[in-house]
C-alpha cells in the first residue's frame, strides 16, 4: 500500500496517526498539494493506493481501512462518531483553523464555532464513564476526532478548563506515540506556511447555523459576527452593478411542453431536455411511490417535495436539470390491493396513478415527467439488464423453500403472507420485511404464518429462483462507494445504513417471485415468474426517462456528464445504495450511478404515526380540503423536514409558524416594502443614497444569501429556509429602526432617507421572491407579479444586487398570507385525530369530533398502539438516562400513560390508573 500525503494539511494528520496506531504496512509518499476535484481542501486530501489498484481518497475511509485490516470491526458507536466528525466537527474545525491562520484570531474567539461540539464530546465521555469515545480502548473514532481537533488545539491549554474529561482524553491521545509522530511529521512550520498561503486565497468558511433539533426556531443571537470592511465594500459594489450583473436565465432551446408533465408515458414528447456539453447536468429522482396507496404528509416530504425543492433551486442556478418520478406499479402490493378492491391490477394502477398525479399537481411538484412502471420500456430495459448480468456470471440459481397455500393453489409472494417476526416478535410482519424492527426477512422464517388471501395456514414447498450474486459484486461495489462518498453528498443516515449492510456481509439476493403481475423473466424454466419489485422498481427511473425521451441513454449512460441525485426516506436506502448499484455495475454498460443519496428520517403525526386504517393524520388527497393553501403546507413540511432525526407534524406548530414566520415576519416585511412604494412614492421605486448602515445591511443580507447557497448545494433544505426568514427579519428591523412612514413627513433629508430605506427594502423583497421560489412557488409568483419583477431577474446570484432600480413601477400590492385561527386549527386537529377515514371532508367549520376513536378488539389498532407504547416507553427511558428536565420527562410519561390507556381500551380491558411513584400523602 502507498499512502500519499501533503505535509501541512489537517487531513494528513489523522490518516498518518491511524496508520501508526493500526500498525499499517504503508509506504509513505510525501509531496506538495495535488489538485483534485474533491472538496474545499482537496489539494491536501490524502490518497491511499491499495495493491489492487483501488485508490481511497476519503480520509475517514482510509483510517477505517487501516483498523479493519488489523481485524478491528467498526461498531455502531464508532460509525456514529465518524459520521458526526465528518458532518459536524470537521466543518467547524476548518472554520476555527481559518480564523487562527488567516484572520489572526486568538483564544476563545478563534474556536467559538467548536464550543457546542466540544461540550458534546465532554458529555458523551462523562456519561459513558469510559476512557475513550467508543469504549475502554482506543478506536478509529478516537484517532479521527483527535486528528481533527489537534491542529486547532496544539496548545492543549486552550481547551476550555471546565471540560476536564475532554482535556484528559485529549492529553492521553496526544501522548500516544503514533499521534505524536504524526504531528511532528505533518505539522511542520514550512508546510503550515504553504497551507496558510492556500487558505488566504479561499473565502472564509460559512458554517450552517446551529439549530435545535426540535421544530422550534432558534432564538435570535444577541450578537452577530462583525462584518469586515472588505465584505461591506464588496456588497456595495455588487449592489451598484444591478441587474446587469445577474446571470442570464437559461432555458433549453426547445423546452418540454408543461402539459406533458403528468400525462402517463405512452410516447416520447417531441422536444426533450437532454444533457448539454459544458453545462452542469443534474438528474433528480424521488423514490417511486407505491401505486397501491395514497401518500401521507411524511411520504410527500420524504421524497417528492424535497426533490422538487432542490430541482427548483437547480433550475434557478441555471443548471440543466431533469426531475423524473412515477408510480411503482408492479409487485405483490398491487395484486393485494386489487384483491381487496375487487379490481384487476391494471385497473388499480390506473386508479391510483391518477390519484397520485392529482395530489402532486396540487402540491405544485414540478416534475419534468411523471410516469409509471407498467410500460413496454420497463420490460425492455429490465430484461436487458438481467441478460447482461446473466451473461457476466452475476446471477445464481437455487432451490428455495417457499410458502404455498394449498387452498389458493399458489406460491405466496411475500406480501401475501403475514406472521410473527423472528427477530422482534412483531405479530403482523410481512413476508419480506418487518415494519417494526425494519429487518429484511424471508417469508419461511415467519412464525405462525397466514395466507392473507384466505387466512389459511400455508405449507413450505421447494421452488426454483434466481439470485443476484451480491458477494461477487462486492469488489465492484466498495470502490465505487468510496468514490461516491468522497466526491458526492450522501446524508449521514444513508452512509451509516449502507456501511451496516456491508459490515454484516452481503448475501445473494433473490430477484424473482412467483407472481403474474410484474416484468416477466426471459429465461427458460422461469418464464412463469416475474422480477422481484426491488430488482425491478429502481429500473423504473430509467424506463420513465425512456418514455420521456427516446434518447434516455444520454442521461442514464453518461456518468461523465451527469450528476445524479436520489431522494428517499431512510427505509429505501439499501436498495438504492447496494442492490440497484450492484445491478448496474454488474451489467457493465456505463450506467450513471448515484452521486448524491439524500435520505430523510421519518415525519410523525402529532404524538404518533400516520395511520390510514385508524384515520389518523393528513393524507395527500385530504390536504386541499382543509382550506389551507398548498404553499403553506409546502412551507411547514419543509420547515420541519426530518433532516437529522425524526420530526413531527403538529397542528398547533403549523398555526404558530404560519402566524409568526409567514404572516408577521416574511409577509409583513414584503407587504410593507411594497406598500411604502405605492403609498409614499406613487408606485415608483425612489432614488436611493446609501449610507454606511445601508451598506452594512447589504453585506449582512449577502452573507445570508451565500449561506442559503452553501446549504442548498449540500441539500440542507430545512436549514436554508431559515436564511430566507432571517433576511426578512433583517428587513423588518431595518424598517423599524428607520421609520420611513415618519421620515416621509419631514424635511428634504428625511424624505430622501425614507426613499432610500423604501428602495432597499423593496429590492430585498424582490430577492426574497427568488429565494422563495423553490419553497413556495405560488407565493413567489404572487410577489413577482405585485412588484412587477422582470423575468430576467428571476435567477439566483451569490450577490445581492439592485434589481428594481429607481423609476421601476410596481403593481398592486396585497397581503400574501392569512392568519390561522385557533378554533379552525383545533377543529382540523380533531377531524384528523382518528376516525375521519369514514367521514366526509371537513367544511370550513368542521363539527367537533373525538380526538381518537378506540374500537375494542380491532387487531390492527391493538398492534399499532402496542408499537406506539413501546416506542414512547423507549423514549421515556432515554430521557431519564440522559437526565432530562423533570417537566419534560413528566410530559412524556403522561403521553405514555395515555397510550397505555388507549391500548387497554382497544384490548377490551378496563384501564387502570397507575399509582405515581415517589412519596405518598399520608
GROMACS .gro file of N, CA and C in nm, residues 233-306:
model
  222
  233UNK      N    1  -1.759   4.666   0.147
  233UNK     CA    2  -1.726   4.728   0.018
  233UNK      C    3  -1.772   4.641  -0.098
  234UNK      N    4  -1.747   4.508  -0.086
  234UNK     CA    5  -1.787   4.417  -0.194
  234UNK      C    6  -1.938   4.415  -0.211
  235UNK      N    7  -2.014   4.421  -0.100
  235UNK     CA    8  -2.160   4.421  -0.109
  235UNK      C    9  -2.210   4.548  -0.176
  236UNK      N   10  -2.148   4.663  -0.143
  236UNK     CA   11  -2.189   4.789  -0.205
  236UNK      C   12  -2.159   4.789  -0.355
  237UNK      N   13  -2.044   4.733  -0.392
  237UNK     CA   14  -2.008   4.726  -0.534
  237UNK      C   15  -2.106   4.638  -0.612
  238UNK      N   16  -2.144   4.523  -0.552
  238UNK     CA   17  -2.238   4.432  -0.619
  238UNK      C   18  -2.374   4.499  -0.638
  239UNK      N   19  -2.416   4.575  -0.538
  239UNK     CA   20  -2.544   4.646  -0.546
  239UNK      C   21  -2.545   4.742  -0.664
  240UNK      N   22  -2.439   4.816  -0.680
  240UNK     CA   23  -2.431   4.917  -0.785
  240UNK      C   24  -2.436   4.854  -0.924
  241UNK      N   25  -2.378   4.733  -0.938
  241UNK     CA   26  -2.376   4.668  -1.070
  241UNK      C   27  -2.516   4.635  -1.119
  242UNK      N   28  -2.610   4.616  -1.028
  242UNK     CA   29  -2.750   4.598  -1.064
  242UNK      C   30  -2.780   4.471  -1.141
  243UNK      N   31  -2.896   4.471  -1.207
  243UNK     CA   32  -2.945   4.350  -1.275
  243UNK      C   33  -2.851   4.305  -1.386
  244UNK      N   34  -2.771   4.397  -1.440
  244UNK     CA   35  -2.680   4.360  -1.548
  244UNK      C   36  -2.577   4.257  -1.503
  245UNK      N   37  -2.551   4.252  -1.371
  245UNK     CA   38  -2.452   4.157  -1.318
  245UNK      C   39  -2.509   4.018  -1.297
  246UNK      N   40  -2.642   4.004  -1.308
  246UNK     CA   41  -2.703   3.872  -1.286
  246UNK      C   42  -2.673   3.779  -1.403
  247UNK      N   43  -2.661   3.650  -1.376
  247UNK     CA   44  -2.650   3.556  -1.489
  247UNK      C   45  -2.780   3.555  -1.567
  248UNK      N   46  -2.771   3.533  -1.697
  248UNK     CA   47  -2.890   3.531  -1.780
  248UNK      C   48  -2.965   3.399  -1.758
  249UNK      N   49  -3.097   3.406  -1.733
  249UNK     CA   50  -3.173   3.280  -1.715
  249UNK      C   51  -3.158   3.191  -1.837
  250UNK      N   52  -3.129   3.063  -1.812
  250UNK     CA   53  -3.106   2.969  -1.922
  250UNK      C   54  -3.225   2.875  -1.936
  251UNK      N   55  -3.264   2.852  -2.059
  251UNK     CA   56  -3.365   2.753  -2.090
  251UNK      C   57  -3.317   2.675  -2.212
  252UNK      N   58  -3.349   2.545  -2.217
  252UNK     CA   59  -3.313   2.472  -2.339
  252UNK      C   60  -3.385   2.532  -2.458
  253UNK      N   61  -3.328   2.514  -2.576
  253UNK     CA   62  -3.384   2.578  -2.695
  253UNK      C   63  -3.529   2.537  -2.720
  254UNK      N   64  -3.560   2.410  -2.695
  254UNK     CA   65  -3.696   2.361  -2.719
  254UNK      C   66  -3.745   2.290  -2.593
  255UNK      N   67  -3.794   2.366  -2.493
  255UNK     CA   68  -3.835   2.304  -2.367
  255UNK      C   69  -3.955   2.213  -2.382
  256UNK      N   70  -3.967   2.120  -2.287
  256UNK     CA   71  -4.080   2.028  -2.287
  256UNK      C   72  -4.208   2.105  -2.257
  257UNK      N   73  -4.314   2.074  -2.328
  257UNK     CA   74  -4.443   2.138  -2.306
  257UNK      C   75  -4.494   2.101  -2.167
  258UNK      N   76  -4.535   2.201  -2.089
  258UNK     CA   77  -4.574   2.177  -1.950
  258UNK      C   78  -4.690   2.079  -1.937
  259UNK      N   79  -4.779   2.078  -2.036
  259UNK     CA   80  -4.896   1.990  -2.028
  259UNK      C   81  -4.859   1.843  -2.026
  260UNK      N   82  -4.737   1.812  -2.064
  260UNK     CA   83  -4.697   1.671  -2.068
  260UNK      C   84  -4.648   1.620  -1.933
  261UNK      N   85  -4.635   1.710  -1.835
  261UNK     CA   86  -4.570   1.670  -1.710
  261UNK      C   87  -4.640   1.556  -1.641
  262UNK      N   88  -4.772   1.552  -1.642
  262UNK     CA   89  -4.844   1.448  -1.568
  262UNK      C   90  -4.916   1.350  -1.659
  263UNK      N   91  -4.888   1.354  -1.787
  263UNK     CA   92  -4.952   1.260  -1.878
  263UNK      C   93  -4.883   1.126  -1.869
  264UNK      N   94  -4.955   1.016  -1.846
  264UNK     CA   95  -4.889   0.885  -1.845
  264UNK      C   96  -4.810   0.865  -1.972
  265UNK      N   97  -4.691   0.805  -1.957
  265UNK     CA   98  -4.599   0.797  -2.070
  265UNK      C   99  -4.645   0.693  -2.170
  266UNK      N  100  -4.685   0.738  -2.287
  266UNK     CA  101  -4.720   0.647  -2.396
  266UNK      C  102  -4.623   0.667  -2.513
  267UNK      N  103  -4.598   0.792  -2.547
  267UNK     CA  104  -4.498   0.821  -2.648
  267UNK      C  105  -4.410   0.934  -2.598
  268UNK      N  106  -4.291   0.945  -2.653
  268UNK     CA  107  -4.197   1.047  -2.607
  268UNK      C  108  -4.242   1.184  -2.655
  269UNK      N  109  -4.226   1.288  -2.570
  269UNK     CA  110  -4.255   1.423  -2.616
  269UNK      C  111  -4.166   1.460  -2.735
  270UNK      N  112  -4.211   1.554  -2.813
  270UNK     CA  113  -4.137   1.593  -2.932
  270UNK      C  114  -4.004   1.656  -2.893
  271UNK      N  115  -4.005   1.747  -2.794
  271UNK     CA  116  -3.885   1.817  -2.752
  271UNK      C  117  -3.853   1.777  -2.608
  272UNK      N  118  -3.735   1.725  -2.585
  272UNK     CA  119  -3.698   1.679  -2.452
  272UNK      C  120  -3.572   1.750  -2.405
  273UNK      N  121  -3.562   1.766  -2.275
  273UNK     CA  122  -3.442   1.824  -2.214
  273UNK      C  123  -3.334   1.715  -2.208
  274UNK      N  124  -3.218   1.744  -2.263
  274UNK     CA  125  -3.108   1.648  -2.271
  274UNK      C  126  -2.982   1.710  -2.213
  275UNK      N  127  -2.885   1.627  -2.173
  275UNK     CA  128  -2.758   1.682  -2.123
  275UNK      C  129  -2.692   1.773  -2.227
  276UNK      N  130  -2.626   1.878  -2.177
  276UNK     CA  131  -2.561   1.975  -2.263
  276UNK      C  132  -2.412   1.977  -2.232
  277UNK      N  133  -2.331   1.964  -2.332
  277UNK     CA  134  -2.186   1.968  -2.316
  277UNK      C  135  -2.144   2.099  -2.251
  278UNK      N  136  -2.061   2.090  -2.148
  278UNK     CA  137  -2.007   2.209  -2.084
  278UNK      C  138  -2.094   2.267  -1.975
  279UNK      N  139  -2.217   2.217  -1.958
  279UNK     CA  140  -2.305   2.264  -1.851
  279UNK      C  141  -2.306   2.162  -1.738
  280UNK      N  142  -2.353   2.207  -1.622
  280UNK     CA  143  -2.378   2.111  -1.515
  280UNK      C  144  -2.513   2.047  -1.542
  281UNK      N  145  -2.515   1.916  -1.564
  281UNK     CA  146  -2.637   1.841  -1.595
  281UNK      C  147  -2.680   1.763  -1.472
  282UNK      N  148  -2.793   1.799  -1.416
  282UNK     CA  149  -2.839   1.741  -1.290
  282UNK      C  150  -2.962   1.655  -1.316
  283UNK      N  151  -2.952   1.529  -1.281
  283UNK     CA  152  -3.064   1.434  -1.294
  283UNK      C  153  -3.116   1.402  -1.154
  284UNK      N  154  -3.244   1.427  -1.131
  284UNK     CA  155  -3.303   1.412  -0.998
  284UNK      C  156  -3.415   1.310  -1.003
  285UNK      N  157  -3.412   1.217  -0.908
  285UNK     CA  158  -3.523   1.121  -0.893
  285UNK      C  159  -3.573   1.126  -0.750
  286UNK      N  160  -3.701   1.100  -0.734
  286UNK     CA  161  -3.753   1.075  -0.599
  286UNK      C  162  -3.808   0.933  -0.600
  287UNK      N  163  -3.794   0.866  -0.487
  287UNK     CA  164  -3.835   0.726  -0.477
  287UNK      C  165  -3.976   0.709  -0.534
  288UNK      N  166  -3.992   0.609  -0.620
  288UNK     CA  167  -4.121   0.589  -0.685
  288UNK      C  168  -4.225   0.546  -0.582
  289UNK      N  169  -4.332   0.622  -0.564
  289UNK     CA  170  -4.434   0.584  -0.465
  289UNK      C  171  -4.512   0.460  -0.512
  290UNK      N  172  -4.540   0.370  -0.417
  290UNK     CA  173  -4.624   0.255  -0.450
  290UNK      C  174  -4.759   0.304  -0.500
  291UNK      N  175  -4.807   0.242  -0.604
  291UNK     CA  176  -4.932   0.287  -0.665
  291UNK      C  177  -5.054   0.244  -0.584
  292UNK      N  178  -5.034   0.154  -0.486
  292UNK     CA  179  -5.149   0.093  -0.421
  292UNK      C  180  -5.202   0.172  -0.301
  293UNK      N  181  -5.148   0.293  -0.277
  293UNK     CA  182  -5.200   0.367  -0.162
  293UNK      C  183  -5.192   0.517  -0.189
  294UNK      N  184  -5.246   0.593  -0.095
  294UNK     CA  185  -5.245   0.739  -0.103
  294UNK      C  186  -5.132   0.789  -0.014
  295UNK      N  187  -5.043   0.874  -0.065
  295UNK     CA  188  -4.930   0.920   0.018
  295UNK      C  189  -4.976   1.013   0.129
  296UNK      N  190  -4.917   0.998   0.247
  296UNK     CA  191  -4.944   1.094   0.355
  296UNK      C  192  -4.835   1.200   0.357
  297UNK      N  193  -4.845   1.294   0.449
  297UNK     CA  194  -4.751   1.407   0.451
  297UNK      C  195  -4.607   1.361   0.466
  298UNK      N  196  -4.585   1.254   0.543
  298UNK     CA  197  -4.450   1.203   0.560
  298UNK      C  198  -4.392   1.149   0.431
  299UNK      N  199  -4.475   1.079   0.352
  299UNK     CA  200  -4.430   1.031   0.221
  299UNK      C  201  -4.396   1.149   0.129
  300UNK      N  202  -4.477   1.252   0.137
  300UNK     CA  203  -4.460   1.367   0.046
  300UNK      C  204  -4.332   1.442   0.076
  301UNK      N  205  -4.303   1.469   0.203
  301UNK     CA  206  -4.181   1.543   0.236
  301UNK      C  207  -4.058   1.455   0.219
  302UNK      N  208  -4.071   1.326   0.243
  302UNK     CA  209  -3.955   1.237   0.234
  302UNK      C  210  -3.903   1.219   0.094
  303UNK      N  211  -3.990   1.233  -0.006
  303UNK     CA  212  -3.948   1.203  -0.144
  303UNK      C  213  -3.974   1.322  -0.237
  304UNK      N  214  -4.098   1.336  -0.282
  304UNK     CA  215  -4.125   1.426  -0.394
  304UNK      C  216  -4.107   1.574  -0.359
  305UNK      N  217  -4.149   1.618  -0.241
  305UNK     CA  218  -4.139   1.761  -0.209
  305UNK      C  219  -3.994   1.803  -0.188
  306UNK      N  220  -3.916   1.719  -0.121
  306UNK     CA  221  -3.774   1.752  -0.102
  306UNK      C  222  -3.704   1.759  -0.237
   0.00000   0.00000   0.00000
